[in-house]
PDB file of C-alpha atoms in Angstrom:
ATOM      1  CA  MET A   1      14.491 -40.686  66.820  1.00 46.00           C
ATOM      2  CA  LYS A   2      14.598 -41.427  63.082  1.00 48.00           C
ATOM      3  CA  THR A   3      10.784 -41.309  62.949  1.00 49.00           C
ATOM      4  CA  LEU A   4      10.682 -37.866  64.661  1.00 44.00           C
ATOM      5  CA  ALA A   5      13.324 -36.446  62.287  1.00 47.00           C
ATOM      6  CA  ALA A   6      11.411 -37.595  59.212  1.00 47.00           C
ATOM      7  CA  ALA A   7       8.185 -36.052  60.509  1.00 45.00           C
ATOM      8  CA  ALA A   8       9.905 -32.720  61.183  1.00 45.00           C
ATOM      9  CA  LEU A   9      11.363 -32.668  57.655  1.00 43.00           C
ATOM     10  CA  SER A  10       7.930 -33.343  56.119  1.00 46.00           C
ATOM     11  CA  LEU A  11       6.326 -30.487  58.052  1.00 42.00           C
ATOM     12  CA  SER A  12       9.093 -28.085  56.990  1.00 47.00           C
ATOM     13  CA  LEU A  13       8.449 -28.896  53.302  1.00 43.00           C
ATOM     14  CA  LEU A  14       4.698 -28.327  53.683  1.00 42.00           C
ATOM     15  CA  ASP A  15       5.012 -24.930  55.406  1.00 48.00           C
ATOM     16  CA  PRO A  16       5.450 -22.868  52.127  1.00 44.00           C
ATOM     17  CA  ALA A  17       2.411 -24.540  50.563  1.00 42.00           C
ATOM     18  CA  PHE A  18       0.217 -23.804  53.595  1.00 38.00           C
ATOM     19  CA  ALA A  19       1.473 -20.225  53.658  1.00 41.00           C
ATOM     20  CA  GLN A  20       0.480 -19.643  50.024  1.00 43.00           C
ATOM     21  CA  MET A  21      -2.953 -21.222  50.562  1.00 40.00           C
ATOM     22  CA  ASN A  22      -3.583 -18.899  53.516  1.00 45.00           C
ATOM     23  CA  GLY A  23      -2.571 -15.747  51.570  1.00 45.00           C
ATOM     24  CA  ALA A  24       0.773 -15.239  53.244  1.00 47.00           C
ATOM     25  CA  ASP A  25       3.768 -13.879  51.324  1.00 53.00           C
ATOM     26  CA  PRO A  26       5.680 -16.592  49.463  1.00 50.00           C
ATOM     27  CA  PRO A  27       9.100 -17.457  50.796  1.00 50.00           C
ATOM     28  CA  LYS A  28      12.075 -15.605  49.433  1.00 53.00           C
ATOM     29  CA  GLY A  29      13.007 -16.872  45.971  1.00 51.00           C
ATOM     30  CA  ALA A  30       9.595 -18.377  45.224  1.00 51.00           C
ATOM     31  CA  ALA A  31       7.832 -17.273  41.989  1.00 50.00           C
ATOM     32  CA  ALA A  32       4.874 -14.920  42.461  1.00 50.00           C
ATOM     33  CA  ASN A  33       1.786 -14.953  40.229  1.00 52.00           C
ATOM     34  CA  PRO A  34       2.074 -12.379  37.374  1.00 52.00           C
ATOM     35  CA  PRO A  35      -0.026  -9.215  37.768  1.00 50.00           C
ATOM     36  CA  ALA A  36      -3.291  -9.004  35.844  1.00 49.00           C
ATOM     37  CA  ALA A  37      -3.001  -7.385  32.407  1.00 55.00           C
ATOM     38  CA  THR A  38      -4.095  -3.734  32.327  1.00 66.00           C
ATOM     39  CA  GLN A  39      -4.951  -3.832  28.592  1.00 71.00           C
ATOM     40  CA  THR A  40      -6.808  -6.352  26.502  1.00 81.00           C
ATOM     41  CA  LEU A  41      -6.426  -7.649  22.972  1.00 85.00           C
ATOM     42  CA  SER A  42      -8.397  -5.689  20.388  1.00 81.00           C
ATOM     43  CA  ILE A  43      -9.274  -6.292  16.743  1.00 84.00           C
ATOM     44  CA  SER A  44      -9.916  -3.417  14.341  1.00 79.00           C
ATOM     45  CA  ARG A  45     -12.145  -4.971  11.706  1.00 81.00           C
ATOM     46  CA  SER A  46     -11.757  -4.307   8.005  1.00 77.00           C
ATOM     47  CA  GLY A  47     -14.117  -1.546   6.949  1.00 74.00           C
ATOM     48  CA  SER A  48     -14.212   0.043  10.401  1.00 78.00           C
ATOM     49  CA  ARG A  49     -11.506   2.593   9.538  1.00 82.00           C
ATOM     50  CA  PRO A  50     -12.925   4.953   6.892  1.00 84.00           C
ATOM     51  CA  PRO A  51     -10.411   6.235   4.314  1.00 86.00           C
ATOM     52  CA  ARG A  52      -9.814   9.937   3.833  1.00 89.00           C
ATOM     53  CA  PRO A  53      -8.224  12.045   1.093  1.00 91.00           C
ATOM     54  CA  GLY A  54      -4.717  13.334   1.626  1.00 92.00           C
ATOM     55  CA  PRO A  55      -4.902  17.045   2.601  1.00 92.00           C
ATOM     56  CA  ALA A  56      -4.357  19.334  -0.391  1.00 92.00           C
ATOM     57  CA  GLU A  57      -1.873  21.438   1.586  1.00 93.00           C
ATOM     58  CA  ASN A  58       0.387  18.392   2.075  1.00 94.00           C
ATOM     59  CA  PHE A  59      -0.048  16.530  -1.230  1.00 95.00           C
ATOM     60  CA  THR A  60      -0.144  17.218  -4.970  1.00 94.00           C
ATOM     61  CA  GLY A  61      -2.703  15.160  -6.910  1.00 92.00           C
ATOM     62  CA  ALA A  62      -5.212  12.606  -5.635  1.00 92.00           C
ATOM     63  CA  VAL A  63      -4.069  10.698  -2.560  1.00 93.00           C
ATOM     64  CA  ARG A  64      -6.084   8.290  -0.413  1.00 92.00           C
ATOM     65  CA  VAL A  65      -5.131   7.457   3.188  1.00 92.00           C
ATOM     66  CA  ASP A  66      -6.501   4.246   4.763  1.00 90.00           C
ATOM     67  CA  PRO A  67      -5.653   4.258   8.496  1.00 89.00           C
ATOM     68  CA  LEU A  68      -4.357   0.952   9.851  1.00 89.00           C
ATOM     69  CA  PHE A  69      -3.495   1.604  13.511  1.00 84.00           C
ATOM     70  CA  GLN A  70      -2.787   4.458  15.893  1.00 81.00           C
ATOM     71  CA  ALA A  71      -0.174   4.594  18.631  1.00 79.00           C
ATOM     72  CA  ASN A  72      -1.354   2.934  21.852  1.00 78.00           C
ATOM     73  CA  GLU A  73       0.566   3.984  24.966  1.00 78.00           C
ATOM     74  CA  PRO A  74       3.204   3.072  25.858  1.00 82.00           C
ATOM     75  CA  ALA A  75       3.791   2.199  22.180  1.00 84.00           C
ATOM     76  CA  ARG A  76       4.195   5.197  19.866  1.00 82.00           C
ATOM     77  CA  THR A  77       4.022   3.592  16.405  1.00 87.00           C
ATOM     78  CA  SER A  78       1.227   4.230  13.879  1.00 88.00           C
ATOM     79  CA  GLY A  79       0.620   2.983  10.342  1.00 90.00           C
ATOM     80  CA  ALA A  80      -1.540   3.561   7.276  1.00 91.00           C
ATOM     81  CA  TYR A  81      -2.040   2.487   3.672  1.00 90.00           C
ATOM     82  CA  VAL A  82      -1.411   5.448   1.365  1.00 94.00           C
ATOM     83  CA  THR A  83      -2.443   5.264  -2.307  1.00 94.00           C
ATOM     84  CA  PHE A  84      -1.161   7.828  -4.815  1.00 94.00           C
ATOM     85  CA  ALA A  85      -2.824   8.321  -8.203  1.00 93.00           C
ATOM     86  CA  PRO A  86      -0.439   8.579 -11.191  1.00 93.00           C
ATOM     87  CA  GLY A  87       1.658  11.728 -10.794  1.00 92.00           C
ATOM     88  CA  ALA A  88       0.539  12.365  -7.197  1.00 93.00           C
ATOM     89  CA  ARG A  89       3.142  12.921  -4.485  1.00 95.00           C
ATOM     90  CA  SER A  90       3.661  14.239  -0.984  1.00 96.00           C
ATOM     91  CA  ALA A  91       5.179  17.604  -0.131  1.00 94.00           C
ATOM     92  CA  TRP A  92       8.726  17.715   1.194  1.00 95.00           C
ATOM     93  CA  HIS A  93       8.668  16.660   4.848  1.00 94.00           C
ATOM     94  CA  THR A  94      10.626  15.138   7.741  1.00 95.00           C
ATOM     95  CA  HIS A  95       9.818  12.685  10.548  1.00 93.00           C
ATOM     96  CA  PRO A  96      11.178  13.203  14.080  1.00 91.00           C
ATOM     97  CA  LEU A  97      11.838   9.464  14.565  1.00 93.00           C
ATOM     98  CA  GLY A  98      12.032   8.361  10.935  1.00 93.00           C
ATOM     99  CA  GLN A  99       9.633   6.394   8.749  1.00 95.00           C
ATOM    100  CA  THR A 100       9.436   2.993   7.016  1.00 95.00           C
ATOM    101  CA  LEU A 101       7.605   2.584   3.696  1.00 96.00           C
ATOM    102  CA  ILE A 102       6.604  -0.860   2.385  1.00 95.00           C
ATOM    103  CA  VAL A 103       5.503  -0.713  -1.267  1.00 94.00           C
ATOM    104  CA  THR A 104       2.560  -3.050  -1.920  1.00 91.00           C
ATOM    105  CA  ALA A 105       1.346  -2.087  -5.414  1.00 91.00           C
ATOM    106  CA  GLY A 106       2.218   0.002  -8.466  1.00 90.00           C
ATOM    107  CA  VAL A 107       5.354   2.003  -9.230  1.00 91.00           C
ATOM    108  CA  GLY A 108       6.498   4.951  -7.143  1.00 94.00           C
ATOM    109  CA  ARG A 109       9.210   7.517  -6.582  1.00 94.00           C
ATOM    110  CA  VAL A 110      11.082   8.654  -3.488  1.00 95.00           C
ATOM    111  CA  ARG A 111      13.724  11.345  -3.124  1.00 93.00           C
ATOM    112  CA  ARG A 112      15.853  12.684  -0.285  1.00 92.00           C
ATOM    113  CA  TRP A 113      16.987  16.300  -0.248  1.00 89.00           C
ATOM    114  CA  GLY A 114      20.073  16.653  -2.432  1.00 84.00           C
ATOM    115  CA  GLY A 115      19.781  13.138  -3.861  1.00 86.00           C
ATOM    116  CA  PRO A 116      18.394  11.558  -7.037  1.00 88.00           C
ATOM    117  CA  ILE A 117      14.823  10.379  -7.573  1.00 91.00           C
ATOM    118  CA  GLU A 118      14.659   6.637  -6.829  1.00 92.00           C
ATOM    119  CA  GLU A 119      12.081   4.309  -8.377  1.00 93.00           C
ATOM    120  CA  ILE A 120      10.292   1.953  -5.942  1.00 94.00           C
ATOM    121  CA  ARG A 121       8.208  -1.147  -6.698  1.00 92.00           C
ATOM    122  CA  PRO A 122       6.156  -3.778  -4.800  1.00 92.00           C
ATOM    123  CA  GLY A 123       8.231  -5.529  -2.164  1.00 91.00           C
ATOM    124  CA  ASP A 124      10.671  -2.627  -1.766  1.00 93.00           C
ATOM    125  CA  VAL A 125      11.145  -1.333   1.790  1.00 94.00           C
ATOM    126  CA  VAL A 126      12.300   2.265   2.253  1.00 95.00           C
ATOM    127  CA  TRP A 127      13.779   3.578   5.511  1.00 95.00           C
ATOM    128  CA  ILE A 128      13.834   7.356   5.996  1.00 93.00           C
ATOM    129  CA  PRO A 129      16.097   8.386   8.912  1.00 93.00           C
ATOM    130  CA  PRO A 130      14.915  10.920  11.515  1.00 93.00           C
ATOM    131  CA  GLY A 131      15.001  14.514  10.305  1.00 92.00           C
ATOM    132  CA  LEU A 132      15.808  13.646   6.657  1.00 92.00           C
ATOM    133  CA  LYS A 133      13.972  15.942   4.215  1.00 94.00           C
ATOM    134  CA  HIS A 134      12.294  13.857   1.511  1.00 94.00           C
ATOM    135  CA  TRP A 135       9.157  13.213  -0.550  1.00 96.00           C
ATOM    136  CA  HIS A 136       7.482  10.150  -2.061  1.00 97.00           C
ATOM    137  CA  GLY A 137       4.647   9.426  -4.462  1.00 96.00           C
ATOM    138  CA  ALA A 138       3.545   7.587  -7.588  1.00 94.00           C
ATOM    139  CA  ALA A 139       5.188   7.348 -10.992  1.00 92.00           C
ATOM    140  CA  SER A 140       3.707   9.455 -13.765  1.00 89.00           C
ATOM    141  CA  ASP A 141       2.011   6.507 -15.501  1.00 88.00           C
ATOM    142  CA  SER A 142       1.180   4.272 -12.530  1.00 90.00           C
ATOM    143  CA  SER A 143      -0.499   4.554  -9.172  1.00 91.00           C
ATOM    144  CA  MET A 144       1.423   3.419  -6.104  1.00 93.00           C
ATOM    145  CA  THR A 145       0.352   2.117  -2.690  1.00 93.00           C
ATOM    146  CA  HIS A 146       2.627   1.757   0.305  1.00 95.00           C
ATOM    147  CA  ILE A 147       2.279   1.055   4.010  1.00 94.00           C
ATOM    148  CA  ALA A 148       3.713   3.966   6.017  1.00 95.00           C
ATOM    149  CA  ILE A 149       4.938   3.221   9.554  1.00 94.00           C
ATOM    150  CA  GLN A 150       6.298   5.908  11.850  1.00 92.00           C
ATOM    151  CA  GLU A 151       6.709   6.791  15.536  1.00 90.00           C
ATOM    152  CA  GLN A 152       5.513   9.918  17.285  1.00 87.00           C
ATOM    153  CA  GLN A 153       7.632  12.168  19.453  1.00 88.00           C
ATOM    154  CA  GLY A 154       5.865  14.675  21.637  1.00 85.00           C
ATOM    155  CA  GLY A 155       2.623  13.846  19.834  1.00 83.00           C
ATOM    156  CA  LYS A 156       4.112  14.663  16.405  1.00 89.00           C
ATOM    157  CA  ILE A 157       4.948  12.230  13.594  1.00 90.00           C
ATOM    158  CA  VAL A 158       5.703  14.619  10.691  1.00 93.00           C
ATOM    159  CA  ASP A 159       6.821  18.167   9.884  1.00 93.00           C
ATOM    160  CA  TRP A 160       5.436  19.331   6.531  1.00 93.00           C
ATOM    161  CA  LEU A 161       7.501  21.643   4.311  1.00 93.00           C
ATOM    162  CA  GLU A 162       7.096  23.106   0.799  1.00 93.00           C
ATOM    163  CA  LYS A 163       5.379  21.259  -2.036  1.00 93.00           C
ATOM    164  CA  VAL A 164       7.228  19.361  -4.778  1.00 92.00           C
ATOM    165  CA  GLY A 165       6.983  21.333  -8.023  1.00 88.00           C
ATOM    166  CA  ASP A 166       6.402  19.795 -11.447  1.00 86.00           C
ATOM    167  CA  ALA A 167      10.030  20.402 -12.420  1.00 83.00           C
ATOM    168  CA  GLN A 168      11.327  18.573  -9.329  1.00 84.00           C
ATOM    169  CA  TYR A 169       8.891  15.709  -9.805  1.00 89.00           C
ATOM    170  CA  GLY A 170       9.386  15.408 -13.571  1.00 80.00           C
ATOM    171  CA  GLN A 171      13.107  14.658 -13.378  1.00 71.00           C
ATOM    172  CA  THR A 172      14.101  11.203 -14.609  1.00 67.00           C
ATOM    173  CA  PRO A 173      14.138   8.657 -11.766  1.00 69.00           C
ATOM    174  CA  THR A 174      16.833   6.059 -11.191  1.00 62.00           C
ATOM    175  CA  PRO A 175      16.541   3.678 -13.009  1.00 55.00           C
ATOM    176  CA  ALA A 176      15.048   5.707 -15.869  1.00 36.00           C
ATOM    177  CA  THR A 177      11.854   3.728 -16.485  1.00 40.00           C
ATOM    178  CA  ALA A 178       9.069   6.166 -15.689  1.00 39.00           C
ATOM    179  CA  ALA A 179       7.083   7.799 -18.494  1.00 39.00           C
ATOM    180  CA  THR A 180       6.261  11.474 -18.797  1.00 37.00           C
ATOM    181  CA  PRO A 181       3.220  12.870 -16.914  1.00 39.00           C
ATOM    182  CA  ALA A 182       0.076  13.108 -19.040  1.00 37.00           C
ATOM    183  CA  ALA A 183      -0.075  16.867 -18.510  1.00 37.00           C
ATOM    184  CA  ALA A 184       3.272  17.274 -20.251  1.00 36.00           C
ATOM    185  CA  VAL A 185       2.609  14.959 -23.173  1.00 32.00           C
ATOM    186  CA  SER A 186       2.814  17.669 -25.818  1.00 34.00           C
ATOM    187  CA  SER A 187       6.456  18.401 -25.010  1.00 35.00           C
ATOM    188  CA  ALA A 188       7.510  14.873 -24.093  1.00 37.00           C
ATOM    189  CA  THR A 189       9.698  12.553 -26.093  1.00 40.00           C
ATOM    190  CA  GLN A 190       8.020   9.453 -24.624  1.00 56.00           C
ATOM    191  CA  PRO A 191       4.379   9.048 -25.807  1.00 68.00           C
ATOM    192  CA  THR A 192       1.686   7.719 -23.507  1.00 70.00           C
ATOM    193  CA  PRO A 193       0.081   4.311 -24.186  1.00 74.00           C
ATOM    194  CA  ALA A 194      -2.991   6.080 -25.618  1.00 77.00           C
ATOM    195  CA  GLN A 195      -0.848   8.111 -27.998  1.00 77.00           C
ATOM    196  CA  ARG A 196       0.980   5.017 -29.154  1.00 78.00           C
ATOM    197  CA  GLN A 197      -2.244   3.092 -29.789  1.00 81.00           C
ATOM    198  CA  PHE A 198      -4.396   5.676 -31.573  1.00 82.00           C
ATOM    199  CA  GLY A 199      -2.897   9.141 -31.098  1.00 79.00           C
ATOM    200  CA  ASP A 200      -2.024   9.438 -34.776  1.00 81.00           C
ATOM    201  CA  ILE A 201      -5.559   8.700 -35.970  1.00 85.00           C
ATOM    202  CA  ALA A 202      -7.577  10.197 -33.064  1.00 85.00           C
ATOM    203  CA  PRO A 203      -5.417  12.715 -31.183  1.00 83.00           C
ATOM    204  CA  LYS A 204      -8.351  14.228 -29.267  1.00 84.00           C
ATOM    205  CA  LEU A 205      -9.410  10.785 -28.039  1.00 88.00           C
ATOM    206  CA  ALA A 206      -5.839  10.156 -26.843  1.00 80.00           C
ATOM    207  CA  GLU A 207      -5.863  13.529 -25.067  1.00 79.00           C
ATOM    208  CA  LEU A 208      -9.176  12.745 -23.341  1.00 83.00           C
ATOM    209  CA  THR A 209      -7.900   9.294 -22.386  1.00 81.00           C
ATOM    210  CA  ASP A 210      -4.785  10.751 -20.766  1.00 73.00           C
ATOM    211  CA  ASN A 211      -6.299  13.819 -19.114  1.00 72.00           C
ATOM    212  CA  VAL A 212      -9.858  12.731 -18.271  1.00 77.00           C
ATOM    213  CA  LEU A 213      -9.859   8.940 -17.930  1.00 78.00           C
ATOM    214  CA  PHE A 214      -6.458   8.516 -16.303  1.00 71.00           C
ATOM    215  CA  GLY A 215      -5.884  12.063 -15.074  1.00 64.00           C
ATOM    216  CA  ASP A 216      -9.336  12.607 -13.519  1.00 66.00           C
ATOM    217  CA  VAL A 217     -11.482   9.481 -13.215  1.00 73.00           C
ATOM    218  CA  TRP A 218      -8.620   7.178 -12.244  1.00 69.00           C
ATOM    219  CA  ALA A 219      -7.282   9.787  -9.814  1.00 62.00           C
ATOM    220  CA  ARG A 220     -10.502   9.931  -7.768  1.00 66.00           C
ATOM    221  CA  PRO A 221      -9.870   8.720  -4.191  1.00 64.00           C
ATOM    222  CA  GLY A 222     -13.211   6.906  -3.800  1.00 72.00           C
ATOM    223  CA  LEU A 223     -11.713   3.593  -4.946  1.00 75.00           C
ATOM    224  CA  SER A 224      -8.163   2.384  -4.605  1.00 76.00           C
ATOM    225  CA  PRO A 225      -6.312   1.637  -7.884  1.00 75.00           C
ATOM    226  CA  ARG A 226      -6.478  -2.060  -6.977  1.00 81.00           C
ATOM    227  CA  ASP A 227     -10.265  -1.991  -6.591  1.00 85.00           C
ATOM    228  CA  ARG A 228     -10.668   0.111  -9.729  1.00 83.00           C
ATOM    229  CA  ARG A 229      -8.667  -2.433 -11.740  1.00 85.00           C
ATOM    230  CA  GLN A 230     -10.925  -5.249 -10.539  1.00 88.00           C
ATOM    231  CA  VAL A 231     -14.010  -3.306 -11.661  1.00 90.00           C
ATOM    232  CA  THR A 232     -12.487  -2.578 -15.072  1.00 90.00           C
ATOM    233  CA  VAL A 233     -11.367  -6.165 -15.672  1.00 91.00           C
ATOM    234  CA  SER A 234     -14.799  -7.509 -14.686  1.00 92.00           C
ATOM    235  CA  ALA A 235     -16.539  -5.092 -17.066  1.00 93.00           C
ATOM    236  CA  LEU A 236     -14.244  -6.014 -19.966  1.00 92.00           C
ATOM    237  CA  ILE A 237     -14.828  -9.732 -19.346  1.00 92.00           C
ATOM    238  CA  ALA A 238     -18.592  -9.193 -19.292  1.00 92.00           C
ATOM    239  CA  MET A 239     -18.500  -7.136 -22.509  1.00 94.00           C
ATOM    240  CA  ASN A 240     -16.172  -9.640 -24.237  1.00 92.00           C
ATOM    241  CA  ARG A 241     -13.438  -7.100 -25.038  1.00 91.00           C
ATOM    242  CA  PRO A 242     -10.291  -9.250 -25.325  1.00 90.00           C
ATOM    243  CA  ASP A 243      -8.065  -6.543 -26.840  1.00 88.00           C
ATOM    244  CA  GLN A 244      -8.625  -4.112 -23.970  1.00 87.00           C
ATOM    245  CA  LEU A 245      -8.721  -6.921 -21.397  1.00 90.00           C
ATOM    246  CA  ARG A 246      -5.157  -7.960 -22.222  1.00 88.00           C
ATOM    247  CA  SER A 247      -3.561  -4.692 -21.053  1.00 85.00           C
ATOM    248  CA  HIS A 248      -5.893  -4.257 -18.087  1.00 88.00           C
ATOM    249  CA  LEU A 249      -5.152  -7.759 -16.775  1.00 89.00           C
ATOM    250  CA  SER A 250      -1.469  -6.881 -16.811  1.00 85.00           C
ATOM    251  CA  ARG A 251      -2.085  -3.568 -15.062  1.00 82.00           C
ATOM    252  CA  ALA A 252      -4.330  -5.244 -12.500  1.00 85.00           C
ATOM    253  CA  ARG A 253      -1.396  -7.462 -11.538  1.00 83.00           C
ATOM    254  CA  GLN A 254       0.808  -4.376 -11.211  1.00 78.00           C
ATOM    255  CA  ASN A 255      -1.770  -2.804  -8.889  1.00 76.00           C
ATOM    256  CA  GLY A 256      -1.801  -5.776  -6.532  1.00 80.00           C
ATOM    257  CA  VAL A 257      -4.639  -7.986  -7.867  1.00 87.00           C
ATOM    258  CA  THR A 258      -3.420 -11.581  -7.692  1.00 89.00           C
ATOM    259  CA  GLN A 259      -3.646 -14.159 -10.477  1.00 88.00           C
ATOM    260  CA  ASP A 260      -5.919 -16.327  -8.314  1.00 90.00           C
ATOM    261  CA  GLU A 261      -8.308 -13.415  -7.728  1.00 90.00           C
ATOM    262  CA  LEU A 262      -8.521 -12.661 -11.446  1.00 91.00           C
ATOM    263  CA  ILE A 263      -9.226 -16.311 -12.301  1.00 91.00           C
ATOM    264  CA  GLU A 264     -11.895 -16.488  -9.582  1.00 92.00           C
ATOM    265  CA  ALA A 265     -13.592 -13.360 -10.976  1.00 91.00           C
ATOM    266  CA  LEU A 266     -13.462 -14.846 -14.483  1.00 90.00           C
ATOM    267  CA  THR A 267     -15.048 -18.102 -13.285  1.00 93.00           C
ATOM    268  CA  HIS A 268     -17.747 -16.286 -11.340  1.00 93.00           C
ATOM    269  CA  LEU A 269     -18.635 -14.047 -14.288  1.00 92.00           C
ATOM    270  CA  ALA A 270     -19.242 -17.044 -16.545  1.00 92.00           C
ATOM    271  CA  PHE A 271     -22.632 -17.435 -14.860  1.00 94.00           C
ATOM    272  CA  TYR A 272     -23.582 -13.791 -15.392  1.00 92.00           C
ATOM    273  CA  ALA A 273     -21.767 -12.644 -18.538  1.00 89.00           C
ATOM    274  CA  GLY A 274     -22.032 -15.909 -20.458  1.00 92.00           C
ATOM    275  CA  TRP A 275     -19.769 -18.872 -21.114  1.00 93.00           C
ATOM    276  CA  PRO A 276     -18.296 -17.578 -24.422  1.00 92.00           C
ATOM    277  CA  SER A 277     -17.134 -14.335 -22.770  1.00 92.00           C
ATOM    278  CA  ALA A 278     -15.526 -16.247 -19.909  1.00 90.00           C
ATOM    279  CA  VAL A 279     -13.798 -18.710 -22.250  1.00 92.00           C
ATOM    280  CA  THR A 280     -12.424 -15.859 -24.366  1.00 93.00           C
ATOM    281  CA  ALA A 281     -11.191 -14.104 -21.224  1.00 90.00           C
ATOM    282  CA  ALA A 282      -9.544 -17.317 -20.013  1.00 92.00           C
ATOM    283  CA  GLY A 283      -7.524 -17.503 -23.230  1.00 92.00           C
ATOM    284  CA  VAL A 284      -6.404 -13.890 -22.834  1.00 90.00           C
ATOM    285  CA  ALA A 285      -5.518 -14.466 -19.183  1.00 90.00           C
ATOM    286  CA  LYS A 286      -3.423 -17.498 -20.121  1.00 91.00           C
ATOM    287  CA  GLU A 287      -1.350 -15.345 -22.503  1.00 89.00           C
ATOM    288  CA  VAL A 288      -0.931 -12.522 -19.965  1.00 86.00           C
ATOM    289  CA  PHE A 289       0.033 -14.833 -17.101  1.00 87.00           C
ATOM    290  CA  ALA A 290       2.553 -16.656 -19.266  1.00 87.00           C
ATOM    291  CA  ALA A 291       4.224 -13.352 -20.107  1.00 82.00           C
ATOM    292  CA  GLN A 292       3.956 -12.113 -16.508  1.00 70.00           C
ATOM    293  CA  PRO A 293       4.451 -15.108 -14.180  1.00 63.00           C
ATOM    294  CA  ALA A 294       3.036 -14.908 -10.677  1.00 55.00           C
ATOM    295  CA  ALA A 295       5.586 -13.788  -8.114  1.00 44.00           C
ATOM    296  CA  GLY A 296       3.403 -12.766  -5.190  1.00 40.00           C
ATOM    297  CA  PRO A 297       1.591  -9.416  -5.166  1.00 37.00           C
ATOM    298  CA  HIS A 298       3.008  -7.310  -7.991  1.00 33.00           C
TER     299      HIS A 298
END
């Protein structure tokens, strides 16, 4: 009798396994295999998402939009890099489900309707609640890049309103660290860097520097401010221009070029621009980095 009972118990334990092998439904409480995924992992490679200029009807000044990702159902979140040239800004607008801005380079400004202008810098994260009227853009003397993340509702992520006038934009931000736009230099109390350096001896050159070099060439959307800084620094190293290199190394850091990237460019250029130029640039870089210690992208 004991032998028969043991055999019956063994068969009862094997029944669920045989049932699963034969395609039968698993017993109640048993775990079923998860359904096959309906979507697959995808990688959007760098360079596969062409940038585009910010529409003139929605922005003032030169703005470059680098798409990052679109909403994939059932998700409804999209994101993009947005780079503002000095003085450029968005129009007033709202977002139906709000927006998050992550500043990655430069110095910017953001303002909600009825509030003060706030200064924003790399590492700052800005949350704009749903329906809040606001604008954001670059400082008058610096470009600014941020990642913009927002959700769509009914296929819409933004409602555009009126543009931000020069008077609204030109108000002093909090804290008051931004300089006056180049276009308003003649009536400003704060001179531009070009005016401070040589405006007294060559006023026309200072005017061209402010309005053409920084107001036109630097505002072109073909290159991001970060890329443009790398080109400028490389050219100054190759031409052995330590005086100009000093300020442009500092500005390159402000536009997101890392200390390691600048040193690597300097080392690489030694083989093309000559050892003396690279050694001179290394001495300048040492001074700049000592005065502006590395603290991540800045």
